[in-house]
């Protein structure tokens, strides 16, 4: 019986030793994995920087394009107001009204006085005009907010392309 009791104690001691050893290993592993290493943090920063380098110009282009489209939409709005002005006040005789100014459209209440150009956030001023040919076809729309922007008939009617500033 003594031999059996000795064997049981020896097995229990070995089990207890393995258990304590495993607990200490698990504790060490847990302590080592509580934070991030400097290399891991730098890798994340590099990835974020790469994404920013790619995304920022794309976002900038989207913003610029939306401003340009807003200007084109404003040119279209001014064109439609001028067309309505000629039809109502000149009985559709475009020969009598080859050029319609912003003042004429505002005075006739075909367009609001404080219309703003989206790209510059400035109100349109004198010098904004719409030009028609003798047949009533649109020639150009000039928007002036202190700087002149010229839109051709093709640009206004097709709603494509944004003009460059004209001196």
mmCIF file of N, CA and C in Angstrom, residues 41-164:
data_model
loop_
_atom_site.group_PDB
_atom_site.id
_atom_site.type_symbol
_atom_site.label_atom_id
_atom_site.label_comp_id
_atom_site.label_asym_id
_atom_site.label_seq_id
_atom_site.Cartn_x
_atom_site.Cartn_y
_atom_site.Cartn_z
ATOM 1 N N UNK A 41 2.817 49.530 -35.353
ATOM 2 C CA UNK A 41 2.253 50.876 -35.431
ATOM 3 C C UNK A 41 2.763 51.623 -36.657
ATOM 4 N N UNK A 42 4.042 51.491 -36.949
ATOM 5 C CA UNK A 42 4.599 52.141 -38.140
ATOM 6 C C UNK A 42 3.994 51.570 -39.415
ATOM 7 N N UNK A 43 3.775 50.276 -39.451
ATOM 8 C CA UNK A 43 3.166 49.655 -40.632
ATOM 9 C C UNK A 43 1.759 50.209 -40.861
ATOM 10 N N UNK A 44 1.002 50.367 -39.799
ATOM 11 C CA UNK A 44 -0.348 50.925 -39.919
ATOM 12 C C UNK A 44 -0.281 52.372 -40.418
ATOM 13 N N UNK A 45 0.649 53.154 -39.891
ATOM 14 C CA UNK A 45 0.797 54.539 -40.344
ATOM 15 C C UNK A 45 1.183 54.618 -41.817
ATOM 16 N N UNK A 46 2.051 53.735 -42.267
ATOM 17 C CA UNK A 46 2.442 53.715 -43.683
ATOM 18 C C UNK A 46 1.237 53.379 -44.556
ATOM 19 N N UNK A 47 0.436 52.432 -44.144
ATOM 20 C CA UNK A 47 -0.760 52.056 -44.915
ATOM 21 C C UNK A 47 -1.738 53.230 -44.980
ATOM 22 N N UNK A 48 -1.952 53.901 -43.860
ATOM 23 C CA UNK A 48 -2.848 55.061 -43.839
ATOM 24 C C UNK A 48 -2.305 56.167 -44.747
ATOM 25 N N UNK A 49 -0.994 56.386 -44.722
ATOM 26 C CA UNK A 49 -0.390 57.417 -45.576
ATOM 27 C C UNK A 49 -0.573 57.088 -47.049
ATOM 28 N N UNK A 50 -0.424 55.832 -47.418
ATOM 29 C CA UNK A 50 -0.609 55.424 -48.817
ATOM 30 C C UNK A 50 -2.052 55.655 -49.242
ATOM 31 N N UNK A 51 -2.986 55.299 -48.398
ATOM 32 C CA UNK A 51 -4.406 55.518 -48.711
ATOM 33 C C UNK A 51 -4.683 57.019 -48.865
ATOM 34 N N UNK A 52 -4.117 57.836 -47.986
ATOM 35 C CA UNK A 52 -4.327 59.286 -48.063
ATOM 36 C C UNK A 52 -3.746 59.864 -49.350
ATOM 37 N N UNK A 53 -2.562 59.401 -49.741
ATOM 38 C CA UNK A 53 -1.930 59.896 -50.970
ATOM 39 C C UNK A 53 -2.797 59.581 -52.182
ATOM 40 N N UNK A 54 -3.462 58.462 -52.159
ATOM 41 C CA UNK A 54 -4.329 58.079 -53.279
ATOM 42 C C UNK A 54 -5.670 58.807 -53.201
ATOM 43 N N UNK A 55 -6.247 58.903 -52.022
ATOM 44 C CA UNK A 55 -7.617 59.409 -51.876
ATOM 45 C C UNK A 55 -7.734 60.927 -51.975
ATOM 46 N N UNK A 56 -6.787 61.671 -51.442
ATOM 47 C CA UNK A 56 -6.919 63.132 -51.393
ATOM 48 C C UNK A 56 -7.029 63.752 -52.784
ATOM 49 N N UNK A 57 -6.176 63.404 -53.743
ATOM 50 C CA UNK A 57 -6.362 63.984 -55.090
ATOM 51 C C UNK A 57 -7.692 63.582 -55.727
ATOM 52 N N UNK A 58 -8.130 62.357 -55.491
ATOM 53 C CA UNK A 58 -9.406 61.926 -56.061
ATOM 54 C C UNK A 58 -10.560 62.742 -55.500
ATOM 55 N N UNK A 59 -10.537 62.971 -54.209
ATOM 56 C CA UNK A 59 -11.590 63.761 -53.574
ATOM 57 C C UNK A 59 -11.536 65.199 -54.074
ATOM 58 N N UNK A 60 -10.319 65.744 -54.217
ATOM 59 C CA UNK A 60 -10.162 67.099 -54.745
ATOM 60 C C UNK A 60 -10.729 67.229 -56.147
ATOM 61 N N UNK A 61 -10.483 66.233 -56.990
ATOM 62 C CA UNK A 61 -11.016 66.260 -58.356
ATOM 63 C C UNK A 61 -12.534 66.190 -58.358
ATOM 64 N N UNK A 62 -13.091 65.391 -57.480
ATOM 65 C CA UNK A 62 -14.554 65.280 -57.393
ATOM 66 C C UNK A 62 -15.161 66.622 -56.981
ATOM 67 N N UNK A 63 -14.543 67.286 -56.020
ATOM 68 C CA UNK A 63 -15.044 68.584 -55.565
ATOM 69 C C UNK A 63 -14.955 69.614 -56.688
ATOM 70 N N UNK A 64 -13.817 69.654 -57.383
ATOM 71 C CA UNK A 64 -13.661 70.613 -58.486
ATOM 72 C C UNK A 64 -14.655 70.350 -59.601
ATOM 73 N N UNK A 65 -14.869 69.087 -59.918
ATOM 74 C CA UNK A 65 -15.806 68.757 -60.989
ATOM 75 C C UNK A 65 -17.230 69.165 -60.596
ATOM 76 N N UNK A 66 -17.593 68.975 -59.341
ATOM 77 C CA UNK A 66 -18.944 69.364 -58.922
ATOM 78 C C UNK A 66 -19.118 70.879 -58.975
ATOM 79 N N UNK A 67 -18.069 71.633 -58.642
ATOM 80 C CA UNK A 67 -18.142 73.095 -58.766
ATOM 81 C C UNK A 67 -18.312 73.496 -60.230
ATOM 82 N N UNK A 68 -17.531 72.857 -61.097
ATOM 83 C CA UNK A 68 -17.621 73.160 -62.528
ATOM 84 C C UNK A 68 -19.003 72.822 -63.072
ATOM 85 N N UNK A 69 -19.544 71.701 -62.648
ATOM 86 C CA UNK A 69 -20.894 71.327 -63.081
ATOM 87 C C UNK A 69 -21.927 72.318 -62.554
ATOM 88 N N UNK A 70 -21.694 72.847 -61.368
ATOM 89 C CA UNK A 70 -22.579 73.868 -60.818
ATOM 90 C C UNK A 70 -22.549 75.141 -61.655
ATOM 91 N N UNK A 71 -21.358 75.523 -62.112
ATOM 92 C CA UNK A 71 -21.242 76.700 -62.979
ATOM 93 C C UNK A 71 -21.972 76.475 -64.297
ATOM 94 N N UNK A 72 -21.818 75.292 -64.850
ATOM 95 C CA UNK A 72 -22.492 74.965 -66.108
ATOM 96 C C UNK A 72 -24.013 74.983 -65.922
ATOM 97 N N UNK A 73 -24.465 74.499 -64.791
ATOM 98 C CA UNK A 73 -25.895 74.523 -64.481
ATOM 99 C C UNK A 73 -26.399 75.965 -64.353
ATOM 100 N N UNK A 74 -25.587 76.817 -63.755
ATOM 101 C CA UNK A 74 -25.950 78.231 -63.644
ATOM 102 C C UNK A 74 -26.035 78.869 -65.026
ATOM 103 N N UNK A 75 -25.091 78.537 -65.908
ATOM 104 C CA UNK A 75 -25.125 79.057 -67.282
ATOM 105 C C UNK A 75 -26.402 78.609 -67.986
ATOM 106 N N UNK A 76 -26.797 77.379 -67.764
ATOM 107 C CA UNK A 76 -28.026 76.863 -68.362
ATOM 108 C C UNK A 76 -29.249 77.600 -67.814
ATOM 109 N N UNK A 77 -29.246 77.878 -66.524
ATOM 110 C CA UNK A 77 -30.349 78.611 -65.895
ATOM 111 C C UNK A 77 -30.449 80.029 -66.468
ATOM 112 N N UNK A 78 -29.309 80.690 -66.637
ATOM 113 C CA UNK A 78 -29.291 82.041 -67.200
ATOM 114 C C UNK A 78 -29.769 82.004 -68.651
ATOM 115 N N UNK A 79 -29.344 81.000 -69.401
ATOM 116 C CA UNK A 79 -29.787 80.846 -70.798
ATOM 117 C C UNK A 79 -31.309 80.702 -70.871
ATOM 118 N N UNK A 80 -31.869 79.842 -70.050
ATOM 119 C CA UNK A 80 -33.325 79.633 -70.065
ATOM 120 C C UNK A 80 -34.086 80.904 -69.681
ATOM 121 N N UNK A 81 -33.543 81.653 -68.725
ATOM 122 C CA UNK A 81 -34.177 82.921 -68.341
ATOM 123 C C UNK A 81 -34.134 83.911 -69.501
ATOM 124 N N UNK A 82 -33.013 83.970 -70.211
ATOM 125 C CA UNK A 82 -32.883 84.883 -71.353
ATOM 126 C C UNK A 82 -33.835 84.484 -72.478
ATOM 127 N N UNK A 83 -33.954 83.213 -72.705
ATOM 128 C CA UNK A 83 -34.860 82.717 -73.754
ATOM 129 C C UNK A 83 -36.311 83.103 -73.422
ATOM 130 N N UNK A 84 -36.695 82.914 -72.179
ATOM 131 C CA UNK A 84 -38.048 83.294 -71.753
ATOM 132 C C UNK A 84 -38.252 84.808 -71.874
ATOM 133 N N UNK A 85 -37.209 85.567 -71.551
ATOM 134 C CA UNK A 85 -37.281 87.025 -71.665
ATOM 135 C C UNK A 85 -37.560 87.431 -73.117
ATOM 136 N N UNK A 86 -36.829 86.855 -74.065
ATOM 137 C CA UNK A 86 -37.009 87.200 -75.486
ATOM 138 C C UNK A 86 -38.390 86.779 -75.973
ATOM 139 N N UNK A 87 -38.829 85.610 -75.579
ATOM 140 C CA UNK A 87 -40.143 85.122 -76.014
ATOM 141 C C UNK A 87 -41.259 86.017 -75.474
ATOM 142 N N UNK A 88 -41.155 86.424 -74.210
ATOM 143 C CA UNK A 88 -42.213 87.236 -73.593
ATOM 144 C C UNK A 88 -42.165 88.708 -74.003
ATOM 145 N N UNK A 89 -40.994 89.309 -73.976
ATOM 146 C CA UNK A 89 -40.918 90.760 -74.186
ATOM 147 C C UNK A 89 -40.669 91.162 -75.634
ATOM 148 N N UNK A 90 -40.079 90.307 -76.427
ATOM 149 C CA UNK A 90 -39.766 90.638 -77.825
ATOM 150 C C UNK A 90 -40.581 89.787 -78.795
ATOM 151 N N UNK A 91 -41.587 89.132 -78.273
ATOM 152 C CA UNK A 91 -42.452 88.251 -79.072
ATOM 153 C C UNK A 91 -41.657 87.202 -79.844
ATOM 154 N N UNK A 92 -40.577 86.752 -79.242
ATOM 155 C CA UNK A 92 -39.772 85.699 -79.867
ATOM 156 C C UNK A 92 -38.894 86.188 -81.000
ATOM 157 N N UNK A 93 -38.767 87.505 -81.174
ATOM 158 C CA UNK A 93 -37.934 88.066 -82.245
ATOM 159 C C UNK A 93 -36.495 88.208 -81.731
ATOM 160 N N UNK A 94 -35.681 87.213 -82.021
ATOM 161 C CA UNK A 94 -34.312 87.196 -81.517
ATOM 162 C C UNK A 94 -33.419 88.202 -82.240
ATOM 163 N N UNK A 95 -33.850 88.702 -83.399
ATOM 164 C CA UNK A 95 -33.070 89.726 -84.098
ATOM 165 C C UNK A 95 -33.072 91.031 -83.308
ATOM 166 N N UNK A 96 -34.178 91.311 -82.630
ATOM 167 C CA UNK A 96 -34.275 92.530 -81.819
ATOM 168 C C UNK A 96 -33.487 92.401 -80.513
ATOM 169 N N UNK A 97 -33.280 91.194 -80.075
ATOM 170 C CA UNK A 97 -32.600 90.976 -78.786
ATOM 171 C C UNK A 97 -31.469 89.975 -78.967
ATOM 172 N N UNK A 98 -30.454 90.382 -79.701
ATOM 173 C CA UNK A 98 -29.331 89.477 -79.937
ATOM 174 C C UNK A 98 -28.572 89.190 -78.648
ATOM 175 N N UNK A 99 -28.548 90.154 -77.745
ATOM 176 C CA UNK A 99 -27.875 89.982 -76.462
ATOM 177 C C UNK A 99 -28.842 90.368 -75.348
ATOM 178 N N UNK A 100 -28.969 89.484 -74.380
ATOM 179 C CA UNK A 100 -29.822 89.748 -73.220
ATOM 180 C C UNK A 100 -28.911 89.838 -72.001
ATOM 181 N N UNK A 101 -29.028 90.930 -71.266
ATOM 182 C CA UNK A 101 -28.160 91.138 -70.106
ATOM 183 C C UNK A 101 -28.822 90.631 -68.825
ATOM 184 N N UNK A 102 -28.003 90.487 -67.813
ATOM 185 C CA UNK A 102 -28.507 90.064 -66.501
ATOM 186 C C UNK A 102 -29.520 91.082 -65.972
ATOM 187 N N UNK A 103 -29.250 92.363 -66.165
ATOM 188 C CA UNK A 103 -30.164 93.415 -65.693
ATOM 189 C C UNK A 103 -31.547 93.258 -66.322
ATOM 190 N N UNK A 104 -31.601 92.986 -67.615
ATOM 191 C CA UNK A 104 -32.891 92.810 -68.291
ATOM 192 C C UNK A 104 -33.649 91.611 -67.717
ATOM 193 N N UNK A 105 -32.918 90.528 -67.457
ATOM 194 C CA UNK A 105 -33.568 89.326 -66.913
ATOM 195 C C UNK A 105 -34.060 89.555 -65.490
ATOM 196 N N UNK A 106 -33.274 90.284 -64.688
ATOM 197 C CA UNK A 106 -33.664 90.570 -63.299
ATOM 198 C C UNK A 106 -34.844 91.536 -63.277
ATOM 199 N N UNK A 107 -34.772 92.594 -64.085
ATOM 200 C CA UNK A 107 -35.867 93.578 -64.128
ATOM 201 C C UNK A 107 -37.172 92.941 -64.596
ATOM 202 N N UNK A 108 -37.085 91.998 -65.527
ATOM 203 C CA UNK A 108 -38.277 91.301 -66.010
ATOM 204 C C UNK A 108 -38.709 90.161 -65.104
ATOM 205 N N UNK A 109 -37.964 89.958 -64.027
ATOM 206 C CA UNK A 109 -38.240 88.901 -63.038
ATOM 207 C C UNK A 109 -38.185 87.495 -63.645
ATOM 208 N N UNK A 110 -37.229 87.313 -64.554
ATOM 209 C CA UNK A 110 -37.016 85.992 -65.137
ATOM 210 C C UNK A 110 -35.931 85.231 -64.390
ATOM 211 N N UNK A 111 -35.209 85.949 -63.562
ATOM 212 C CA UNK A 111 -34.151 85.334 -62.765
ATOM 213 C C UNK A 111 -33.980 86.168 -61.498
ATOM 214 N N UNK A 112 -33.520 85.539 -60.434
ATOM 215 C CA UNK A 112 -33.319 86.256 -59.175
ATOM 216 C C UNK A 112 -32.127 87.191 -59.268
ATOM 217 N N UNK A 113 -32.174 88.241 -58.476
ATOM 218 C CA UNK A 113 -31.116 89.253 -58.500
ATOM 219 C C UNK A 113 -29.791 88.702 -57.982
ATOM 220 N N UNK A 114 -29.827 87.967 -56.906
ATOM 221 C CA UNK A 114 -28.603 87.528 -56.233
ATOM 222 C C UNK A 114 -28.209 86.107 -56.612
ATOM 223 N N UNK A 115 -28.183 85.811 -57.898
ATOM 224 C CA UNK A 115 -27.771 84.479 -58.322
ATOM 225 C C UNK A 115 -26.254 84.368 -58.133
ATOM 226 N N UNK A 116 -25.824 83.254 -57.559
ATOM 227 C CA UNK A 116 -24.428 83.073 -57.169
ATOM 228 C C UNK A 116 -23.786 81.991 -58.024
ATOM 229 N N UNK A 117 -22.543 82.235 -58.406
ATOM 230 C CA UNK A 117 -21.773 81.248 -59.154
ATOM 231 C C UNK A 117 -21.195 80.244 -58.156
ATOM 232 N N UNK A 118 -21.510 78.954 -58.269
ATOM 233 C CA UNK A 118 -21.090 77.967 -57.272
ATOM 234 C C UNK A 118 -19.577 77.868 -57.049
ATOM 235 N N UNK A 119 -18.785 78.032 -58.095
ATOM 236 C CA UNK A 119 -17.343 77.848 -57.937
ATOM 237 C C UNK A 119 -16.690 78.957 -57.126
ATOM 238 N N UNK A 120 -17.200 80.168 -57.216
ATOM 239 C CA UNK A 120 -16.566 81.285 -56.516
ATOM 240 C C UNK A 120 -17.387 81.790 -55.332
ATOM 241 N N UNK A 121 -18.630 81.361 -55.248
ATOM 242 C CA UNK A 121 -19.564 81.816 -54.202
ATOM 243 C C UNK A 121 -19.814 83.323 -54.289
ATOM 244 N N UNK A 122 -19.572 83.901 -55.468
ATOM 245 C CA UNK A 122 -19.785 85.333 -55.680
ATOM 246 C C UNK A 122 -21.022 85.540 -56.546
ATOM 247 N N UNK A 123 -21.714 86.639 -56.293
ATOM 248 C CA UNK A 123 -22.917 86.955 -57.065
ATOM 249 C C UNK A 123 -22.539 87.389 -58.474
ATOM 250 N N UNK A 124 -23.400 87.041 -59.417
ATOM 251 C CA UNK A 124 -23.193 87.486 -60.792
ATOM 252 C C UNK A 124 -23.449 88.983 -60.873
ATOM 253 N N UNK A 125 -22.649 89.660 -61.686
ATOM 254 C CA UNK A 125 -22.743 91.115 -61.800
ATOM 255 C C UNK A 125 -22.917 91.518 -63.258
ATOM 256 N N UNK A 126 -22.953 92.839 -63.488
ATOM 257 C CA UNK A 126 -23.077 93.372 -64.839
ATOM 258 C C UNK A 126 -21.972 92.781 -65.720
ATOM 259 N N UNK A 127 -22.333 92.444 -66.904
ATOM 260 C CA UNK A 127 -21.397 91.764 -67.803
ATOM 261 C C UNK A 127 -21.835 90.334 -68.036
ATOM 262 N N UNK A 128 -22.758 89.866 -67.203
ATOM 263 C CA UNK A 128 -23.363 88.556 -67.428
ATOM 264 C C UNK A 128 -24.386 88.735 -68.534
ATOM 265 N N UNK A 129 -24.255 87.936 -69.582
ATOM 266 C CA UNK A 129 -25.154 88.100 -70.726
ATOM 267 C C UNK A 129 -25.285 86.809 -71.515
ATOM 268 N N UNK A 130 -26.347 86.763 -72.308
ATOM 269 C CA UNK A 130 -26.618 85.630 -73.194
ATOM 270 C C UNK A 130 -26.738 86.194 -74.606
ATOM 271 N N UNK A 131 -26.043 85.550 -75.547
ATOM 272 C CA UNK A 131 -26.059 86.018 -76.930
ATOM 273 C C UNK A 131 -26.725 84.979 -77.820
ATOM 274 N N UNK A 132 -27.647 85.450 -78.668
ATOM 275 C CA UNK A 132 -28.356 84.603 -79.630
ATOM 276 C C UNK A 132 -28.003 85.049 -81.044
ATOM 277 N N UNK A 133 -28.124 84.128 -82.007
ATOM 278 C CA UNK A 133 -27.989 84.539 -83.410
ATOM 279 C C UNK A 133 -29.365 84.937 -83.947
ATOM 280 N N UNK A 134 -29.447 85.296 -85.224
ATOM 281 C CA UNK A 134 -30.706 85.796 -85.810
ATOM 282 C C UNK A 134 -31.817 84.759 -85.831
ATOM 283 N N UNK A 135 -31.442 83.478 -85.802
ATOM 284 C CA UNK A 135 -32.463 82.426 -85.836
ATOM 285 C C UNK A 135 -32.968 82.077 -84.446
ATOM 286 N N UNK A 136 -32.349 82.653 -83.432
ATOM 287 C CA UNK A 136 -32.755 82.356 -82.064
ATOM 288 C C UNK A 136 -31.914 81.277 -81.415
ATOM 289 N N UNK A 137 -30.902 80.811 -82.143
ATOM 290 C CA UNK A 137 -30.019 79.787 -81.574
ATOM 291 C C UNK A 137 -29.030 80.444 -80.611
ATOM 292 N N UNK A 138 -28.735 79.758 -79.561
ATOM 293 C CA UNK A 138 -27.790 80.251 -78.568
ATOM 294 C C UNK A 138 -26.395 80.325 -79.173
ATOM 295 N N UNK A 139 -25.690 81.421 -78.914
ATOM 296 C CA UNK A 139 -24.302 81.563 -79.352
ATOM 297 C C UNK A 139 -23.364 81.320 -78.176
ATOM 298 N N UNK A 140 -23.590 82.075 -77.077
ATOM 299 C CA UNK A 140 -22.757 81.904 -75.884
ATOM 300 C C UNK A 140 -23.449 82.485 -74.661
ATOM 301 N N UNK A 141 -22.966 82.023 -73.508
ATOM 302 C CA UNK A 141 -23.407 82.574 -72.227
ATOM 303 C C UNK A 141 -22.148 83.037 -71.514
ATOM 304 N N UNK A 142 -22.152 84.284 -71.084
ATOM 305 C CA UNK A 142 -21.017 84.818 -70.330
ATOM 306 C C UNK A 142 -21.502 85.085 -68.911
ATOM 307 N N UNK A 143 -20.853 84.434 -67.963
ATOM 308 C CA UNK A 143 -21.150 84.667 -66.545
ATOM 309 C C UNK A 143 -20.034 85.533 -65.985
ATOM 310 N N UNK A 144 -20.400 86.572 -65.252
ATOM 311 C CA UNK A 144 -19.409 87.488 -64.711
ATOM 312 C C UNK A 144 -19.647 87.651 -63.217
ATOM 313 N N UNK A 145 -18.661 87.228 -62.437
ATOM 314 C CA UNK A 145 -18.715 87.425 -60.987
ATOM 315 C C UNK A 145 -17.529 88.272 -60.542
ATOM 316 N N UNK A 146 -17.017 89.067 -61.468
ATOM 317 C CA UNK A 146 -15.762 89.790 -61.260
ATOM 318 C C UNK A 146 -14.736 89.246 -62.238
ATOM 319 N N UNK A 147 -14.872 87.992 -62.552
ATOM 320 C CA UNK A 147 -14.113 87.329 -63.615
ATOM 321 C C UNK A 147 -15.135 86.761 -64.581
ATOM 322 N N UNK A 148 -14.787 86.782 -65.864
ATOM 323 C CA UNK A 148 -15.739 86.312 -66.871
ATOM 324 C C UNK A 148 -15.481 84.852 -67.211
ATOM 325 N N UNK A 149 -16.577 84.105 -67.312
ATOM 326 C CA UNK A 149 -16.547 82.702 -67.714
ATOM 327 C C UNK A 149 -17.438 82.579 -68.946
ATOM 328 N N UNK A 150 -16.873 82.115 -70.048
ATOM 329 C CA UNK A 150 -17.633 82.011 -71.292
ATOM 330 C C UNK A 150 -17.981 80.559 -71.562
ATOM 331 N N UNK A 151 -19.257 80.309 -71.802
ATOM 332 C CA UNK A 151 -19.758 78.979 -72.130
ATOM 333 C C UNK A 151 -20.293 79.027 -73.556
ATOM 334 N N UNK A 152 -19.900 78.088 -74.379
ATOM 335 C CA UNK A 152 -20.419 78.026 -75.747
ATOM 336 C C UNK A 152 -21.805 77.402 -75.737
ATOM 337 N N UNK A 153 -22.490 77.541 -76.867
ATOM 338 C CA UNK A 153 -23.828 76.948 -76.982
ATOM 339 C C UNK A 153 -23.758 75.441 -76.779
ATOM 340 N N UNK A 154 -22.748 74.818 -77.361
ATOM 341 C CA UNK A 154 -22.609 73.361 -77.243
ATOM 342 C C UNK A 154 -22.451 72.948 -75.781
ATOM 343 N N UNK A 155 -21.647 73.673 -75.033
ATOM 344 C CA UNK A 155 -21.425 73.350 -73.622
ATOM 345 C C UNK A 155 -22.710 73.497 -72.810
ATOM 346 N N UNK A 156 -23.429 74.578 -73.036
ATOM 347 C CA UNK A 156 -24.651 74.833 -72.260
ATOM 348 C C UNK A 156 -25.738 73.827 -72.611
ATOM 349 N N UNK A 157 -25.927 73.589 -73.903
ATOM 350 C CA UNK A 157 -27.027 72.721 -74.329
ATOM 351 C C UNK A 157 -26.752 71.243 -74.070
ATOM 352 N N UNK A 158 -25.481 70.846 -74.093
ATOM 353 C CA UNK A 158 -25.164 69.433 -73.839
ATOM 354 C C UNK A 158 -24.771 69.188 -72.389
ATOM 355 N N UNK A 159 -24.596 70.263 -71.634
ATOM 356 C CA UNK A 159 -24.201 70.182 -70.216
ATOM 357 C C UNK A 159 -22.895 69.423 -70.038
ATOM 358 N N UNK A 160 -21.931 69.698 -70.924
ATOM 359 C CA UNK A 160 -20.610 69.086 -70.808
ATOM 360 C C UNK A 160 -19.534 70.143 -70.946
ATOM 361 N N UNK A 161 -18.403 69.847 -70.358
ATOM 362 C CA UNK A 161 -17.205 70.672 -70.411
ATOM 363 C C UNK A 161 -17.392 71.974 -69.661
ATOM 364 N N UNK A 162 -16.343 72.365 -68.977
ATOM 365 C CA UNK A 162 -16.357 73.618 -68.249
ATOM 366 C C UNK A 162 -15.369 74.566 -68.910
ATOM 367 N N UNK A 163 -15.748 75.807 -69.083
ATOM 368 C CA UNK A 163 -14.871 76.739 -69.784
ATOM 369 C C UNK A 163 -13.734 77.241 -68.910
ATOM 370 N N UNK A 164 -12.741 77.765 -69.567
ATOM 371 C CA UNK A 164 -11.663 78.433 -68.859
ATOM 372 C C UNK A 164 -12.086 79.878 -68.626
#
